[in-house]
Tab-separated table of C-alpha atoms (C1' of nucleotides) in Angstrom:
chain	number	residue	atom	x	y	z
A	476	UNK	CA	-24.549	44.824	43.894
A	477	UNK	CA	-24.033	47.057	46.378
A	478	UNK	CA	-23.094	50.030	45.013
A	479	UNK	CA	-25.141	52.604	45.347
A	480	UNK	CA	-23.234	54.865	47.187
A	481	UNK	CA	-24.144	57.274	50.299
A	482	UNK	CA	-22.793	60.433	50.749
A	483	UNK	CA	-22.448	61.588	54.445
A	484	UNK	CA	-21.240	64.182	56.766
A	485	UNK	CA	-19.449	64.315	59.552
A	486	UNK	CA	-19.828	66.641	62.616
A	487	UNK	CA	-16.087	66.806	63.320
A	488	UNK	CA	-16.163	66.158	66.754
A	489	UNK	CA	-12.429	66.321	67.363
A	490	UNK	CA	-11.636	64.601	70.664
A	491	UNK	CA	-12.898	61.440	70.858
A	492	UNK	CA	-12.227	59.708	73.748
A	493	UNK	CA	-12.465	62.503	76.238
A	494	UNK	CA	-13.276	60.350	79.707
A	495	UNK	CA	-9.595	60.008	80.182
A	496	UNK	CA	-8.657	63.574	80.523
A	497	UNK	CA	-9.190	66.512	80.286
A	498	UNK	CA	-11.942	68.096	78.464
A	499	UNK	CA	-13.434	64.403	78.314
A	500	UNK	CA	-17.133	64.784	77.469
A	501	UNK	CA	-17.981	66.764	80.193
A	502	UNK	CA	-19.128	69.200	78.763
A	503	UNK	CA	-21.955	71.071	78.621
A	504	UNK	CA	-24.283	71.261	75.434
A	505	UNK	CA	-24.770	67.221	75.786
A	506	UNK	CA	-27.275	67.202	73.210
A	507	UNK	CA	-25.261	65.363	70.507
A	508	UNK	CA	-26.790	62.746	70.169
A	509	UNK	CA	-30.051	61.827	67.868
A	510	UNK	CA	-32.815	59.921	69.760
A	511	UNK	CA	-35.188	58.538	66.720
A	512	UNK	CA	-38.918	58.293	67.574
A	513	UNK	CA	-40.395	54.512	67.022
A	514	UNK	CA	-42.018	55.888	64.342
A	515	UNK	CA	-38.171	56.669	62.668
A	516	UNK	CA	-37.170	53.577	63.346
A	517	UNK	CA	-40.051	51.570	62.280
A	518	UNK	CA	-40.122	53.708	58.394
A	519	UNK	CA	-36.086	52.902	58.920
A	520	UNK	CA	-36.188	49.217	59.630
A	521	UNK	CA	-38.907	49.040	56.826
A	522	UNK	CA	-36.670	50.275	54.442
A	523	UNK	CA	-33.730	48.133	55.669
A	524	UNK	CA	-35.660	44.926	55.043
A	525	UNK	CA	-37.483	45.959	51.829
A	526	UNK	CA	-33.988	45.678	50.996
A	527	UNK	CA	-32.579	49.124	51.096
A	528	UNK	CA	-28.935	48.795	52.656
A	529	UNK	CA	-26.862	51.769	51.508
A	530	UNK	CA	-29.052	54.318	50.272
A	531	UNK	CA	-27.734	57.031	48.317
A	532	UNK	CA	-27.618	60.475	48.813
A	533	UNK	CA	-30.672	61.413	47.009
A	534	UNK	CA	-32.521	59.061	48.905
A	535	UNK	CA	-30.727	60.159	52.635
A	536	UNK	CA	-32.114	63.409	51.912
A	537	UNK	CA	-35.683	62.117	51.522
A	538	UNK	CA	-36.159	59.503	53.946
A	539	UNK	CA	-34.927	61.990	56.240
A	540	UNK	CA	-37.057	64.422	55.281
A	541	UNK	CA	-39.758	62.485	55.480
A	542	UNK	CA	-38.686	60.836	58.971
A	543	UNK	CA	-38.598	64.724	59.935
A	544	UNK	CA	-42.318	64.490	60.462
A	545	UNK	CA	-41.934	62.378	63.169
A	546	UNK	CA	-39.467	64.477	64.896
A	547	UNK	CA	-35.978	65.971	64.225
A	548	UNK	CA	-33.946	64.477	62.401
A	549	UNK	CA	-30.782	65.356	60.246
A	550	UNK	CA	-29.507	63.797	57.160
A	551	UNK	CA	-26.193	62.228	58.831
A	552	UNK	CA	-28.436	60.907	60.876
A	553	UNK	CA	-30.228	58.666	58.616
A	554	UNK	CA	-27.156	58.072	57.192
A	555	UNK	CA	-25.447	56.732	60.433
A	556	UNK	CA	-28.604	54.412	61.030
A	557	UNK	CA	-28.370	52.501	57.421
A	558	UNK	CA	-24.509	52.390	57.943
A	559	UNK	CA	-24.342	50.829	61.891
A	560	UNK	CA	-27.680	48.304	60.845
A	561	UNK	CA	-25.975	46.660	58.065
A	562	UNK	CA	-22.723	47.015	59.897
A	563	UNK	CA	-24.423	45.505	62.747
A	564	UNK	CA	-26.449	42.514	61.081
A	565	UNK	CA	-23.048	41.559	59.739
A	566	UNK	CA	-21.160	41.891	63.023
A	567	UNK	CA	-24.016	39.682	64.272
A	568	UNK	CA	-24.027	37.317	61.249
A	569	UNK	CA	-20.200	36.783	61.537
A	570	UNK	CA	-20.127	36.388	64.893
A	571	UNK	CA	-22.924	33.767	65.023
A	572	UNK	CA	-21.133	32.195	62.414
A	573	UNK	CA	-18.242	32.135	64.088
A	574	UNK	CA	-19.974	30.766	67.340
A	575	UNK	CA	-21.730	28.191	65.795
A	576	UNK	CA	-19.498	26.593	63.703
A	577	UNK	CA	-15.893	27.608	64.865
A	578	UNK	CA	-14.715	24.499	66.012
A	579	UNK	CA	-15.518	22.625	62.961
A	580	UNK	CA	-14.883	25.415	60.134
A	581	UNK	CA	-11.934	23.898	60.046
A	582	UNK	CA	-13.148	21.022	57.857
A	583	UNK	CA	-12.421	22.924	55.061
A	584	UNK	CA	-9.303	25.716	54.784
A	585	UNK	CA	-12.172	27.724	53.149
A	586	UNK	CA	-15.076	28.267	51.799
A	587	UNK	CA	-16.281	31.717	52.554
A	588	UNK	CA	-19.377	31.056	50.094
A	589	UNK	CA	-21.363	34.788	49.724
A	590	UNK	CA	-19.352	36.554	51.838
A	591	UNK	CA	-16.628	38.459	50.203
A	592	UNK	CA	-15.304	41.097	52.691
A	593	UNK	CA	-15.434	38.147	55.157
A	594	UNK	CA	-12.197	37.557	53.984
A	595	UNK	CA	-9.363	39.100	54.455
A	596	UNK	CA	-8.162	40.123	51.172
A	597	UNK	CA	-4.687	41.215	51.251
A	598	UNK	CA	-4.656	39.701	54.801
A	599	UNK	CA	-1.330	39.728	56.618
A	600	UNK	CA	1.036	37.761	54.786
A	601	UNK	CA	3.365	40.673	55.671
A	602	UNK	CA	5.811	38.807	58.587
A	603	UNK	CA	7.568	37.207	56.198
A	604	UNK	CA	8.168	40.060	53.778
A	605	UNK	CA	10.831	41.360	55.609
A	606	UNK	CA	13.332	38.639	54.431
A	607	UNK	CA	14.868	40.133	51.749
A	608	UNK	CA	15.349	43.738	51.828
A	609	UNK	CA	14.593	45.570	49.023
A	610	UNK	CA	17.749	46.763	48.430
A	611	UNK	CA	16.942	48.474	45.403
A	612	UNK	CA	13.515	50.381	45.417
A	613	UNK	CA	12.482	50.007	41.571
A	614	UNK	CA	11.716	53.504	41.956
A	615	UNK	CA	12.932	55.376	44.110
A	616	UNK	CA	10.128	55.785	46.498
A	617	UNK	CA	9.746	59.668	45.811
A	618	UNK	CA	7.157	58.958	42.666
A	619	UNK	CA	4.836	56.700	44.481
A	620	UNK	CA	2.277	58.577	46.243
A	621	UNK	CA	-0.539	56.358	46.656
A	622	UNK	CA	-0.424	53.838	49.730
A	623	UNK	CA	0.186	51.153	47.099
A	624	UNK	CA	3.400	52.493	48.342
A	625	UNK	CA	3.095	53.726	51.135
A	626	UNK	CA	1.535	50.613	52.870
A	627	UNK	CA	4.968	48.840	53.884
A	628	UNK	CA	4.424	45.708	54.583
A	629	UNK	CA	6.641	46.645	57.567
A	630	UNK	CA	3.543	47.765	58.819
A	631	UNK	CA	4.345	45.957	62.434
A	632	UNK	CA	3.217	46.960	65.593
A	633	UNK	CA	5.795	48.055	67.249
A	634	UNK	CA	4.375	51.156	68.693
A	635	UNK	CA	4.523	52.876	71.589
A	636	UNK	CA	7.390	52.817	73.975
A	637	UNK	CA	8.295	56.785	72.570
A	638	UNK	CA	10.068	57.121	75.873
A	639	UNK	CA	8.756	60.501	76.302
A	640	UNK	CA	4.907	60.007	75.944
A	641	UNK	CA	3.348	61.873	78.349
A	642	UNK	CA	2.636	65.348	77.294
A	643	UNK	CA	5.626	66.408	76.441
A	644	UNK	CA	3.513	69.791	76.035
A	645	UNK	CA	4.665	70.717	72.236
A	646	UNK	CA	7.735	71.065	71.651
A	647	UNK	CA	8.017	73.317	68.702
A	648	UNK	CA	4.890	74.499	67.913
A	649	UNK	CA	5.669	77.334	65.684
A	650	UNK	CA	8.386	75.923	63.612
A	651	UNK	CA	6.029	72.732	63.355
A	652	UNK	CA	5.459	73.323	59.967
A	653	UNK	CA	8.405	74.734	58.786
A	654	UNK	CA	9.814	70.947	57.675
A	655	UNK	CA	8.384	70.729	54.816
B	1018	UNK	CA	-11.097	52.655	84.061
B	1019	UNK	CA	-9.846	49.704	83.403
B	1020	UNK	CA	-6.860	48.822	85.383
B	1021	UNK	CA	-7.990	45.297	85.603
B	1022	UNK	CA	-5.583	43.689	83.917
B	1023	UNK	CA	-1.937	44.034	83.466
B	1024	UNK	CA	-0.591	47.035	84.689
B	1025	UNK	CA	0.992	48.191	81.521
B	1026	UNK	CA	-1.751	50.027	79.832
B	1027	UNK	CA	0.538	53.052	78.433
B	1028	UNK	CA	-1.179	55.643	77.781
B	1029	UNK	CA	0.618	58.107	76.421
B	1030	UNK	CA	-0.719	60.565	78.473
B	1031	UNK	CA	-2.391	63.394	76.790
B	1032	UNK	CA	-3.110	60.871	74.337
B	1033	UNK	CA	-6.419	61.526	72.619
B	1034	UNK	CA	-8.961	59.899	75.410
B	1035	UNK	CA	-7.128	56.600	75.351
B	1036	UNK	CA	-10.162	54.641	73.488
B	1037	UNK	CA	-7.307	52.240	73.549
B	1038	UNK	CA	-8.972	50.667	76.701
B	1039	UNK	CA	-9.457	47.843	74.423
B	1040	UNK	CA	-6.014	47.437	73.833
B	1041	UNK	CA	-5.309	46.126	76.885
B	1042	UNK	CA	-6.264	42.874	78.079
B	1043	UNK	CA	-5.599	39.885	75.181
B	1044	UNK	CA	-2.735	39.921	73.112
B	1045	UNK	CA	-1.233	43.004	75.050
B	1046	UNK	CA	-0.331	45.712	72.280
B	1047	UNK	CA	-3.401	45.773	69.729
B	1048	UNK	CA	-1.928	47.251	66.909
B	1049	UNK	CA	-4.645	47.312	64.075
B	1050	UNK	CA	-4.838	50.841	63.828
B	1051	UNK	CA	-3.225	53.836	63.979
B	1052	UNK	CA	-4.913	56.128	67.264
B	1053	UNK	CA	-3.058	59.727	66.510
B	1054	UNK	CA	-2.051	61.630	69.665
B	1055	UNK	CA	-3.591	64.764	70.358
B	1056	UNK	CA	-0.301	66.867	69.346
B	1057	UNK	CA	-0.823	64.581	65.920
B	1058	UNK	CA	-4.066	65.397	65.276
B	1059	UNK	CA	-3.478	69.596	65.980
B	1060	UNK	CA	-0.621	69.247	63.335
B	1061	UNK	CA	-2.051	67.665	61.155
B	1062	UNK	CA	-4.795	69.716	60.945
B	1063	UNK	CA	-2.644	72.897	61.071
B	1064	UNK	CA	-1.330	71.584	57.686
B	1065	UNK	CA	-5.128	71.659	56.636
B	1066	UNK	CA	-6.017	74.631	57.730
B	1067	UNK	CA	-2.866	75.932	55.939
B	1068	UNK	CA	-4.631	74.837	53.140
B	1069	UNK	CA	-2.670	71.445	52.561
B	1070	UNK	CA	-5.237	69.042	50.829
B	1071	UNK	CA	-3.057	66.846	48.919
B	1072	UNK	CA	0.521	66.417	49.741
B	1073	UNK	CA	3.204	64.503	47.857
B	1074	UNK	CA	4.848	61.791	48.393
B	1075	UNK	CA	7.708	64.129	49.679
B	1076	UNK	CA	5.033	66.224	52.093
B	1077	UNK	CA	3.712	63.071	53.307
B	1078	UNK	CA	7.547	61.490	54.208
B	1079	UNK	CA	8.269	64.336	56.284
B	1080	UNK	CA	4.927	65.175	57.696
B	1081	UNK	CA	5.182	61.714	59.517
B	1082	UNK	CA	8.664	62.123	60.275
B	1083	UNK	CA	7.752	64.892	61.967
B	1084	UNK	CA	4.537	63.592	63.331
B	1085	UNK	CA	6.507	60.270	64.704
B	1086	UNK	CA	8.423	62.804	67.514
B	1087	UNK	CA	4.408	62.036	69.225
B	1088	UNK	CA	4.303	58.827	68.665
B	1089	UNK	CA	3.894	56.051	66.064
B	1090	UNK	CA	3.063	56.703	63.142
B	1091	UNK	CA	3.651	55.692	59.647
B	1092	UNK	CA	3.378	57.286	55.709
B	1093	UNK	CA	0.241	56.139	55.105
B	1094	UNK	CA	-1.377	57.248	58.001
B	1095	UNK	CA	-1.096	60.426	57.025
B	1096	UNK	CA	-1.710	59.947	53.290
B	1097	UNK	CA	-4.963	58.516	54.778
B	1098	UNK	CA	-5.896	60.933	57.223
B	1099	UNK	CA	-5.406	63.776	54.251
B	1100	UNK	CA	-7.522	61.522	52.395
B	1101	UNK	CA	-10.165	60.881	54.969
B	1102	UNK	CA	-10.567	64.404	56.385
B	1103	UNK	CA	-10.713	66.160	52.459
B	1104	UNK	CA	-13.054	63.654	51.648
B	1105	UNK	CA	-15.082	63.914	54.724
B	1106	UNK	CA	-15.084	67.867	55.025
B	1107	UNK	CA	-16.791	68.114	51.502
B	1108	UNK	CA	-19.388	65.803	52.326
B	1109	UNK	CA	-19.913	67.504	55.911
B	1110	UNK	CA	-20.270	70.281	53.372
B	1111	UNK	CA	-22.764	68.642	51.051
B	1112	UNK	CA	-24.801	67.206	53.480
B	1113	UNK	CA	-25.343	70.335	55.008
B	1114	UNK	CA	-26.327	72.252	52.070
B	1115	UNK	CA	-28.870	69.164	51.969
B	1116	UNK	CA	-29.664	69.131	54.893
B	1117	UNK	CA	-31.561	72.987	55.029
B	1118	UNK	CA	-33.062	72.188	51.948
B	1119	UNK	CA	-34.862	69.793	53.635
B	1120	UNK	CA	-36.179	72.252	55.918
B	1121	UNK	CA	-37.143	74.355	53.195
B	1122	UNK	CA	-38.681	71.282	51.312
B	1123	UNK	CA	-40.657	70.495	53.911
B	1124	UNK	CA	-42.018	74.077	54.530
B	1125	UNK	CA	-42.799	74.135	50.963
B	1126	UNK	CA	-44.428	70.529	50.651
B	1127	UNK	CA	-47.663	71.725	49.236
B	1128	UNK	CA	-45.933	72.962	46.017
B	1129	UNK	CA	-43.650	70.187	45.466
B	1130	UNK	CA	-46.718	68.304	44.259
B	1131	UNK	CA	-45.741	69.205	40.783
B	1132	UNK	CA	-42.500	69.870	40.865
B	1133	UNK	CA	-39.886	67.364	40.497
B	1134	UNK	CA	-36.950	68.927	41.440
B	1135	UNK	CA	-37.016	71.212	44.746
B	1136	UNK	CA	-34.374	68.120	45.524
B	1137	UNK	CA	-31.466	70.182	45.471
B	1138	UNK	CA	-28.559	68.957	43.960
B	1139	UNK	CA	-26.836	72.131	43.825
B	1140	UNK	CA	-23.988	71.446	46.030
B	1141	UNK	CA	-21.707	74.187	47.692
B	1142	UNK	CA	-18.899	73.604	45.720
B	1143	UNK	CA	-16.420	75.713	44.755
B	1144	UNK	CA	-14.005	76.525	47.419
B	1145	UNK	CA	-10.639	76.295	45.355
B	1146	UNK	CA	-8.626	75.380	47.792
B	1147	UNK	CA	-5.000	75.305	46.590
B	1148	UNK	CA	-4.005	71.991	45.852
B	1149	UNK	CA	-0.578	71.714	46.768
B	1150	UNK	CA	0.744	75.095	47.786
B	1151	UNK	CA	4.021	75.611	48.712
B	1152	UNK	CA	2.951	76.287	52.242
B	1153	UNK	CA	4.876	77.727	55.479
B	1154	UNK	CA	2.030	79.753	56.098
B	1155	UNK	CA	2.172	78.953	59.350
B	1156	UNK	CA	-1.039	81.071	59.938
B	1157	UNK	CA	-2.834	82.654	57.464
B	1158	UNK	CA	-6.442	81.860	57.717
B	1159	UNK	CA	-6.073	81.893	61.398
B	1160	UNK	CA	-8.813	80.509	63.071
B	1161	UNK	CA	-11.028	79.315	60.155
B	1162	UNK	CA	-13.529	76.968	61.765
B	1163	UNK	CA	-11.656	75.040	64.648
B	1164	UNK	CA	-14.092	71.835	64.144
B	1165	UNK	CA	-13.590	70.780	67.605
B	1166	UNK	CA	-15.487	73.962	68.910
B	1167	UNK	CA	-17.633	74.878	65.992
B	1168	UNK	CA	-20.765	72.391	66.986
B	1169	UNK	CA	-22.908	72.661	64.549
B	1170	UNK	CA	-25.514	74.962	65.738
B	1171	UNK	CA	-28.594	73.155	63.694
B	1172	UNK	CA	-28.556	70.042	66.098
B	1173	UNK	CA	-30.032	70.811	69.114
B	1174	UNK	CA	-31.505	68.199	71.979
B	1175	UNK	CA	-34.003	65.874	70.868
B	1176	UNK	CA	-36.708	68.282	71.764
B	1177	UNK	CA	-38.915	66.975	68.995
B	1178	UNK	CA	-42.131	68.822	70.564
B	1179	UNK	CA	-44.012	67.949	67.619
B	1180	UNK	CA	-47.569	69.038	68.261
B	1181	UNK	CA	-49.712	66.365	67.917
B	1182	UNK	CA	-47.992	63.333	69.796
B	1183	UNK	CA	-50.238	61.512	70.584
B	1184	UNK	CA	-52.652	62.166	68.623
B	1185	UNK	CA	-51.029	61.674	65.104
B	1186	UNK	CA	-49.707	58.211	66.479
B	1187	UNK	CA	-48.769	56.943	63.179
B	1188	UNK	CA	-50.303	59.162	60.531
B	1189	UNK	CA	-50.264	57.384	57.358
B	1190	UNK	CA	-47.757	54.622	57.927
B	1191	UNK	CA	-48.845	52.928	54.591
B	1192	UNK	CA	-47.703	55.295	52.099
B	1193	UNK	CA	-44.378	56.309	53.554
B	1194	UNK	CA	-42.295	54.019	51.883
B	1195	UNK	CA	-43.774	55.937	48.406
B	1196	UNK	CA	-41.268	58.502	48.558
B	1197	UNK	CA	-38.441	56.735	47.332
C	1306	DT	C1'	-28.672	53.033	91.970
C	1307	DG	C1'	-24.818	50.948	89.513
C	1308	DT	C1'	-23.942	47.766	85.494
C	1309	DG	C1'	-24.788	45.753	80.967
C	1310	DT	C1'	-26.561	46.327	76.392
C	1311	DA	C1'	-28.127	48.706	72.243
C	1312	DT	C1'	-26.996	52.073	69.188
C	1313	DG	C1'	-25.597	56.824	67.563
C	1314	DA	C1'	-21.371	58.977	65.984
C	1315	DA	C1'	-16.696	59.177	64.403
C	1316	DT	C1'	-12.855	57.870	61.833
C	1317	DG	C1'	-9.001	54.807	60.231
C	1318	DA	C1'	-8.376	51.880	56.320
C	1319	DA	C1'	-9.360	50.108	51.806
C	1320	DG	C1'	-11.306	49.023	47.291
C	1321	DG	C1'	-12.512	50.491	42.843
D	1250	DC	C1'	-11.491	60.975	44.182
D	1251	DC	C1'	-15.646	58.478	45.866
D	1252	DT	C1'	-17.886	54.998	48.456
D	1253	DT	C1'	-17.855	51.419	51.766
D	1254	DC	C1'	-16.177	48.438	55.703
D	1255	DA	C1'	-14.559	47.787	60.357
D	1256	DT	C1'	-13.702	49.216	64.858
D	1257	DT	C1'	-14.139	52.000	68.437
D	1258	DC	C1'	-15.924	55.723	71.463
D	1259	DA	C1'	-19.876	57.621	73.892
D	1260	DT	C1'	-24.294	57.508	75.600
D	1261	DA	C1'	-29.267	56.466	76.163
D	1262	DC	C1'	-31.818	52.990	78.274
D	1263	DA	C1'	-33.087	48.684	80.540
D	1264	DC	C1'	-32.547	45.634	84.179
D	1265	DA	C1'	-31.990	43.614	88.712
DNA sequence: TGTGTATGAATGAAGG
DNA sequence: CCTTCATTCATACACA
């Protein structure tokens, strides 16, 4: 089971890809970045294989305190590290799965045996929904509120091409919010 | 960057650093996920600073109405992103309440021998933010905490000048895993 | 000394 | 609402 939960925190970085333009990380203060001591990672990776893949909050807080002996760290930090190794292992995994036996994982339509988020769940399907309208909405959209809702299946791509793009500075900032 | 391949690549200009590079390249338009524009992003986190935490169904049609004049967009990206950035500011919050308890913890190791629970659970909480105000505020808190300057003072360079380096090497690698 | 790779950090999207 | 997954951005580091 992999509950267990893990609480975490976010820095709120705001821009993200900044090498583009503008600001882009330039920047001064380029210390953002946690740099764990071999010591971190070893008590880390230890943990990882004695099992430990999504530790919970509680336990953040004291493997980071406890990695805080062997240099700064923060509790996000140890948090990011359990989330990108597991993350990672199963990137790897998949894609060695995927490498090894692509050709011929077609034998059978499938047979994802352990993995369950290997598989698409809802997985696209969509393409086809758009045949028949729905005329009639059951409910008239307004009560919904949850994405079970929300999530059209006319979730296409068709995105960009807002003639305008570039910066088209903002238009209306001030009376932004005044549509709702 | 990478101009490589086709020369389409639209990018939207001040779009938020263009992480898209990916985008580019096979299949042309990737459209798995929704990459709000800068002028989205500032909007939508007007609304939050306004105090909007969870709109309806009817906030969340016209929000991205609104938020389509920058560029694609759909209802349940912003249902999400309210979602995501609640969700994600309380546990910044938490963690960070942690996260100098740990300091303190640590100062105070000698007397945790007997005690149980220095581990903080007492988490910020309470904030009452409105729920679902009837906001055209437009400005009232001002400038709370622009998240895109506020760094978070407490992470500094990896300067870890612990004292004893090389010396401590690994102190007493055998009973760290006790802790949890 | 520039390029590729590993990994920290962030966040959109879901599931439950 | 809370937790988790996936994908991407950004950067430290290794390599030739």
């Amino acid at each position: 089971m992999e509950e267990g939960m893990s609480g975490f925190y976010v820095k709120a970085a705001g821009v993200r890809g900044g090498h583009g333009g503008g600001d882009g990380g330039s920047g001064g203060t380029k210390c953002g970045r946690w740099n764990p001591t071999t010591e971190q990672v070893k008590v880390l990776t230890d943990l990882f294989r004695s099992g430990l893949r999504t530790p919970s909050t509680d336990q953040i807080q004291k493997i980071s305190t406890q990695l805080s002996f062997y240099g700064k760290i923060e509790s996000k930090n140890a948090f990011y590290w359990f989330q990108n190794h597991k993350a990672r292992e199963r990137q790897k995994r998949r894609k060695v799965s995927v490498d090894d036996q692509t050709k011929e994982a077609l034998r059978s339509e499938e047979k994802i045996s352990s993995a369950k988020h290997f598989i698409p769940h809802h997985v696209v399907e969509s393409e086809r929904v758009m045949e028949t309208l729905q005329l009639f909405p059951l409910k008239s959209f307004d009560e919904l509120a949850e994405p079970e809702k929300l999530r059209l299946r006319a979730t296409e791509c068709r995105d960009f091409a807002h003639g305008f793009g570039t910066t088209m500075d903002h238009p209306t900032l001030d009376l932004r919010l005044s549509f709702l």
